[in-house]
């Protein structure tokens, strides 16, 4: 009986607030001079307040004083009139369906997930860890074997770090690289012109060839035709030198070697792409000056 009375009280509060807001709106509309509907508006407002008081008294939960008090408040005090009651710590919670209870298995027959826990009797799917390996298709030829192979891995492929002429020009203007000295791949790596992760060497590209006007001596693994023309036009020279993996490591990090390895010659297939065998340790003078 007490719960029933509380439910009635809540309904009285909801309906009372709606009627109170309607009454406030009617009272706020001041009739113009000569308006024939002015008595009707006043009568409607009085009827609304009368209904609020009567409903609150019938609820028997003391809602009438609260409703009458809220009826005099402006409409701005109720930004969400559709809510049945103000938000409090005891009536807030997640939206329905936001939280889902986990499936508890092995808790008896009455739960519906006891004994075999929904896995059925025996078989591979009922065992712990009983899953086939990745790509297994039940014994038939798997997809990875049904599809043909395409392409190949080139054993002579070389991956170069790219260096454009505009970056080299910027490094020279900033004083990071001395153009009067020989510029090797070790110089480029130590000054930060290229990344420290040099796989097979450095290739110079022609980006910024219009403004490049430094006379330099350069030793790299590869060079584009446009970059070579720009360097030679400025009075410089470019030599393509070959280093294998061990030779590059000895060139960039000589402190890690007690004995400097002997420079390796390029394999026959790569010889057309290089002019000289790289020198170890890192040279200080161009190749033409050592003759």
mmCIF file of N, CA, C and O in Angstrom, residues 95-143:
data_model
loop_
_atom_site.group_PDB
_atom_site.id
_atom_site.type_symbol
_atom_site.label_atom_id
_atom_site.label_comp_id
_atom_site.label_asym_id
_atom_site.label_seq_id
_atom_site.Cartn_x
_atom_site.Cartn_y
_atom_site.Cartn_z
ATOM 1 N N UNK A 95 22.361 3.712 -19.772
ATOM 2 C CA UNK A 95 21.218 3.487 -20.654
ATOM 3 C C UNK A 95 20.907 1.995 -20.730
ATOM 4 O O UNK A 95 21.794 1.148 -20.562
ATOM 5 N N UNK A 96 19.661 1.657 -20.992
ATOM 6 C CA UNK A 96 19.317 0.231 -21.105
ATOM 7 C C UNK A 96 20.108 -0.438 -22.221
ATOM 8 O O UNK A 96 20.151 0.037 -23.357
ATOM 9 N N UNK A 97 20.770 -1.523 -21.900
ATOM 10 C CA UNK A 97 21.576 -2.248 -22.861
ATOM 11 C C UNK A 97 23.024 -1.814 -22.928
ATOM 12 O O UNK A 97 23.809 -2.394 -23.670
ATOM 13 N N UNK A 98 23.395 -0.785 -22.161
ATOM 14 C CA UNK A 98 24.781 -0.334 -22.200
ATOM 15 C C UNK A 98 25.713 -1.338 -21.529
ATOM 16 O O UNK A 98 26.870 -1.482 -21.922
ATOM 17 N N UNK A 99 25.237 -2.013 -20.539
ATOM 18 C CA UNK A 99 26.030 -3.028 -19.839
ATOM 19 C C UNK A 99 25.356 -4.382 -19.981
ATOM 20 O O UNK A 99 24.151 -4.517 -19.741
ATOM 21 N N UNK A 100 26.147 -5.356 -20.381
ATOM 22 C CA UNK A 100 25.615 -6.701 -20.575
ATOM 23 C C UNK A 100 26.316 -7.660 -19.619
ATOM 24 O O UNK A 100 27.550 -7.647 -19.511
ATOM 25 N N UNK A 101 25.544 -8.448 -18.938
ATOM 26 C CA UNK A 101 26.116 -9.398 -17.987
ATOM 27 C C UNK A 101 26.863 -10.496 -18.734
ATOM 28 O O UNK A 101 26.432 -10.958 -19.797
ATOM 29 N N UNK A 102 27.995 -10.889 -18.205
ATOM 30 C CA UNK A 102 28.784 -11.923 -18.854
ATOM 31 C C UNK A 102 28.108 -13.286 -18.688
ATOM 32 O O UNK A 102 27.304 -13.488 -17.777
ATOM 33 N N UNK A 103 28.449 -14.203 -19.577
ATOM 34 C CA UNK A 103 27.880 -15.533 -19.558
ATOM 35 C C UNK A 103 28.622 -16.384 -18.535
ATOM 36 O O UNK A 103 29.806 -16.675 -18.686
ATOM 37 N N UNK A 104 27.921 -16.784 -17.478
ATOM 38 C CA UNK A 104 28.521 -17.596 -16.414
ATOM 39 C C UNK A 104 28.167 -19.060 -16.681
ATOM 40 O O UNK A 104 26.997 -19.442 -16.678
ATOM 41 N N UNK A 105 29.190 -19.855 -16.964
ATOM 42 C CA UNK A 105 28.973 -21.257 -17.307
ATOM 43 C C UNK A 105 29.430 -22.128 -16.152
ATOM 44 O O UNK A 105 30.196 -21.711 -15.281
ATOM 45 N N UNK A 106 28.945 -23.380 -16.175
ATOM 46 C CA UNK A 106 29.337 -24.333 -15.142
ATOM 47 C C UNK A 106 28.750 -24.032 -13.775
ATOM 48 O O UNK A 106 29.393 -24.255 -12.755
ATOM 49 N N UNK A 107 27.524 -23.471 -13.755
ATOM 50 C CA UNK A 107 26.890 -23.118 -12.483
ATOM 51 C C UNK A 107 25.621 -23.928 -12.234
ATOM 52 O O UNK A 107 24.667 -23.429 -11.652
ATOM 53 N N UNK A 108 25.598 -25.155 -12.703
ATOM 54 C CA UNK A 108 24.467 -26.020 -12.422
ATOM 55 C C UNK A 108 23.505 -26.138 -13.579
ATOM 56 O O UNK A 108 23.501 -25.335 -14.515
ATOM 57 N N UNK A 109 22.632 -27.174 -13.512
ATOM 58 C CA UNK A 109 21.700 -27.461 -14.595
ATOM 59 C C UNK A 109 20.677 -26.355 -14.746
ATOM 60 O O UNK A 109 20.274 -25.995 -15.843
ATOM 61 N N UNK A 110 20.226 -25.792 -13.632
ATOM 62 C CA UNK A 110 19.174 -24.773 -13.691
ATOM 63 C C UNK A 110 19.582 -23.519 -14.435
ATOM 64 O O UNK A 110 18.724 -22.782 -14.920
ATOM 65 N N UNK A 111 20.854 -23.252 -14.538
ATOM 66 C CA UNK A 111 21.294 -22.034 -15.238
ATOM 67 C C UNK A 111 21.200 -22.159 -16.752
ATOM 68 O O UNK A 111 21.218 -21.157 -17.455
ATOM 69 N N UNK A 112 21.131 -23.369 -17.268
ATOM 70 C CA UNK A 112 21.098 -23.576 -18.705
ATOM 71 C C UNK A 112 22.474 -23.672 -19.333
ATOM 72 O O UNK A 112 22.586 -23.993 -20.510
ATOM 73 N N UNK A 113 23.515 -23.377 -18.558
ATOM 74 C CA UNK A 113 24.886 -23.453 -19.067
ATOM 75 C C UNK A 113 25.764 -24.248 -18.116
ATOM 76 O O UNK A 113 26.925 -23.926 -17.915
ATOM 77 N N UNK A 114 25.209 -25.283 -17.522
ATOM 78 C CA UNK A 114 25.977 -26.110 -16.596
ATOM 79 C C UNK A 114 26.563 -27.330 -17.272
ATOM 80 O O UNK A 114 26.381 -27.571 -18.479
ATOM 81 N N UNK A 115 27.290 -28.105 -16.541
ATOM 82 C CA UNK A 115 27.916 -29.339 -17.001
ATOM 83 C C UNK A 115 28.799 -29.103 -18.231
ATOM 84 O O UNK A 115 29.943 -28.707 -18.111
ATOM 85 N N UNK A 116 28.257 -29.270 -19.449
ATOM 86 C CA UNK A 116 29.074 -29.101 -20.658
ATOM 87 C C UNK A 116 29.251 -27.637 -21.062
ATOM 88 O O UNK A 116 29.937 -27.345 -22.036
ATOM 89 N N UNK A 117 28.614 -26.720 -20.356
ATOM 90 C CA UNK A 117 28.821 -25.277 -20.554
ATOM 91 C C UNK A 117 28.479 -24.820 -21.963
ATOM 92 O O UNK A 117 29.110 -23.903 -22.502
ATOM 93 N N UNK A 118 27.493 -25.456 -22.587
ATOM 94 C CA UNK A 118 27.075 -25.026 -23.912
ATOM 95 C C UNK A 118 27.931 -25.566 -25.042
ATOM 96 O O UNK A 118 27.701 -25.207 -26.204
ATOM 97 N N UNK A 119 28.911 -26.423 -24.744
ATOM 98 C CA UNK A 119 29.792 -26.951 -25.792
ATOM 99 C C UNK A 119 29.318 -28.299 -26.347
ATOM 100 O O UNK A 119 29.887 -28.776 -27.333
ATOM 101 N N UNK A 120 28.346 -28.914 -25.749
ATOM 102 C CA UNK A 120 27.894 -30.213 -26.214
ATOM 103 C C UNK A 120 28.796 -31.333 -25.694
ATOM 104 O O UNK A 120 29.675 -31.121 -24.864
ATOM 105 N N UNK A 121 28.534 -32.559 -26.172
ATOM 106 C CA UNK A 121 29.277 -33.734 -25.718
ATOM 107 C C UNK A 121 30.386 -34.092 -26.694
ATOM 108 O O UNK A 121 30.160 -34.240 -27.880
ATOM 109 N N UNK A 122 31.595 -34.193 -26.192
ATOM 110 C CA UNK A 122 32.766 -34.675 -26.931
ATOM 111 C C UNK A 122 33.027 -33.878 -28.212
ATOM 112 O O UNK A 122 32.416 -32.846 -28.455
ATOM 113 N N UNK A 123 33.958 -34.352 -28.987
ATOM 114 C CA UNK A 123 34.294 -33.696 -30.234
ATOM 115 C C UNK A 123 35.404 -32.659 -30.070
ATOM 116 O O UNK A 123 35.759 -32.259 -28.960
ATOM 117 N N UNK A 124 35.939 -32.227 -31.205
ATOM 118 C CA UNK A 124 37.057 -31.293 -31.193
ATOM 119 C C UNK A 124 36.658 -29.939 -30.615
ATOM 120 O O UNK A 124 37.426 -29.305 -29.905
ATOM 121 N N UNK A 125 35.427 -29.496 -30.891
ATOM 122 C CA UNK A 125 35.002 -28.185 -30.432
ATOM 123 C C UNK A 125 34.706 -28.131 -28.943
ATOM 124 O O UNK A 125 34.537 -27.045 -28.390
ATOM 125 N N UNK A 126 34.629 -29.265 -28.300
ATOM 126 C CA UNK A 126 34.373 -29.269 -26.859
ATOM 127 C C UNK A 126 35.658 -29.283 -26.044
ATOM 128 O O UNK A 126 35.610 -29.097 -24.830
ATOM 129 N N UNK A 127 36.792 -29.505 -26.693
ATOM 130 C CA UNK A 127 38.067 -29.585 -25.969
ATOM 131 C C UNK A 127 38.667 -28.197 -25.755
ATOM 132 O O UNK A 127 38.431 -27.282 -26.548
ATOM 133 N N UNK A 128 39.435 -28.106 -24.729
ATOM 134 C CA UNK A 128 40.151 -26.862 -24.470
ATOM 135 C C UNK A 128 41.302 -26.730 -25.459
ATOM 136 O O UNK A 128 42.153 -27.606 -25.570
ATOM 137 N N UNK A 129 41.333 -25.620 -26.173
ATOM 138 C CA UNK A 129 42.367 -25.420 -27.186
ATOM 139 C C UNK A 129 42.193 -26.284 -28.412
ATOM 140 O O UNK A 129 43.136 -26.421 -29.201
ATOM 141 N N UNK A 130 41.012 -26.832 -28.626
ATOM 142 C CA UNK A 130 40.775 -27.732 -29.746
ATOM 143 C C UNK A 130 40.430 -26.990 -31.014
ATOM 144 O O UNK A 130 39.329 -27.138 -31.552
ATOM 145 N N UNK A 131 41.335 -26.166 -31.494
ATOM 146 C CA UNK A 131 41.102 -25.449 -32.740
ATOM 147 C C UNK A 131 42.166 -25.851 -33.758
ATOM 148 O O UNK A 131 43.330 -26.034 -33.390
ATOM 149 N N UNK A 132 41.789 -25.975 -35.025
ATOM 150 C CA UNK A 132 42.802 -26.321 -36.039
ATOM 151 C C UNK A 132 43.765 -25.157 -36.249
ATOM 152 O O UNK A 132 43.507 -24.024 -35.851
ATOM 153 N N UNK A 133 44.879 -25.443 -36.888
ATOM 154 C CA UNK A 133 45.876 -24.411 -37.142
ATOM 155 C C UNK A 133 45.339 -23.371 -38.117
ATOM 156 O O UNK A 133 44.373 -23.630 -38.856
ATOM 157 N N UNK A 134 45.937 -22.234 -38.151
ATOM 158 C CA UNK A 134 45.508 -21.155 -39.018
ATOM 159 C C UNK A 134 45.683 -21.560 -40.482
ATOM 160 O O UNK A 134 46.761 -21.976 -40.889
ATOM 161 N N UNK A 135 44.619 -21.444 -41.258
ATOM 162 C CA UNK A 135 44.655 -21.791 -42.671
ATOM 163 C C UNK A 135 44.223 -23.213 -42.970
ATOM 164 O O UNK A 135 44.133 -23.585 -44.135
ATOM 165 N N UNK A 136 43.947 -24.036 -41.935
ATOM 166 C CA UNK A 136 43.512 -25.418 -42.164
ATOM 167 C C UNK A 136 42.058 -25.417 -42.615
ATOM 168 O O UNK A 136 41.201 -24.763 -42.005
ATOM 169 N N UNK A 137 41.759 -26.143 -43.698
ATOM 170 C CA UNK A 137 40.423 -26.165 -44.281
ATOM 171 C C UNK A 137 39.823 -27.557 -44.276
ATOM 172 O O UNK A 137 39.124 -27.955 -45.224
ATOM 173 N N UNK A 138 40.126 -28.328 -43.265
ATOM 174 C CA UNK A 138 39.503 -29.636 -43.125
ATOM 175 C C UNK A 138 40.152 -30.737 -43.927
ATOM 176 O O UNK A 138 39.606 -31.836 -44.024
ATOM 177 N N UNK A 139 41.272 -30.523 -44.513
ATOM 178 C CA UNK A 139 41.959 -31.541 -45.277
ATOM 179 C C UNK A 139 42.070 -31.230 -46.755
ATOM 180 O O UNK A 139 42.914 -31.782 -47.457
ATOM 181 N N UNK A 140 41.194 -30.333 -47.264
ATOM 182 C CA UNK A 140 41.289 -29.971 -48.670
ATOM 183 C C UNK A 140 42.459 -29.008 -48.874
ATOM 184 O O UNK A 140 43.000 -28.455 -47.929
ATOM 185 N N UNK A 141 42.830 -28.836 -50.129
ATOM 186 C CA UNK A 141 43.957 -27.957 -50.440
ATOM 187 C C UNK A 141 43.638 -26.533 -49.996
ATOM 188 O O UNK A 141 42.643 -25.955 -50.448
ATOM 189 N N UNK A 142 44.429 -25.959 -49.111
ATOM 190 C CA UNK A 142 44.103 -24.622 -48.593
ATOM 191 C C UNK A 142 44.285 -23.547 -49.656
ATOM 192 O O UNK A 142 44.891 -23.768 -50.718
ATOM 193 N N UNK A 143 43.770 -22.383 -49.346
ATOM 194 C CA UNK A 143 43.790 -21.267 -50.291
ATOM 195 C C UNK A 143 45.215 -20.864 -50.662
ATOM 196 O O UNK A 143 45.499 -20.532 -51.814
#
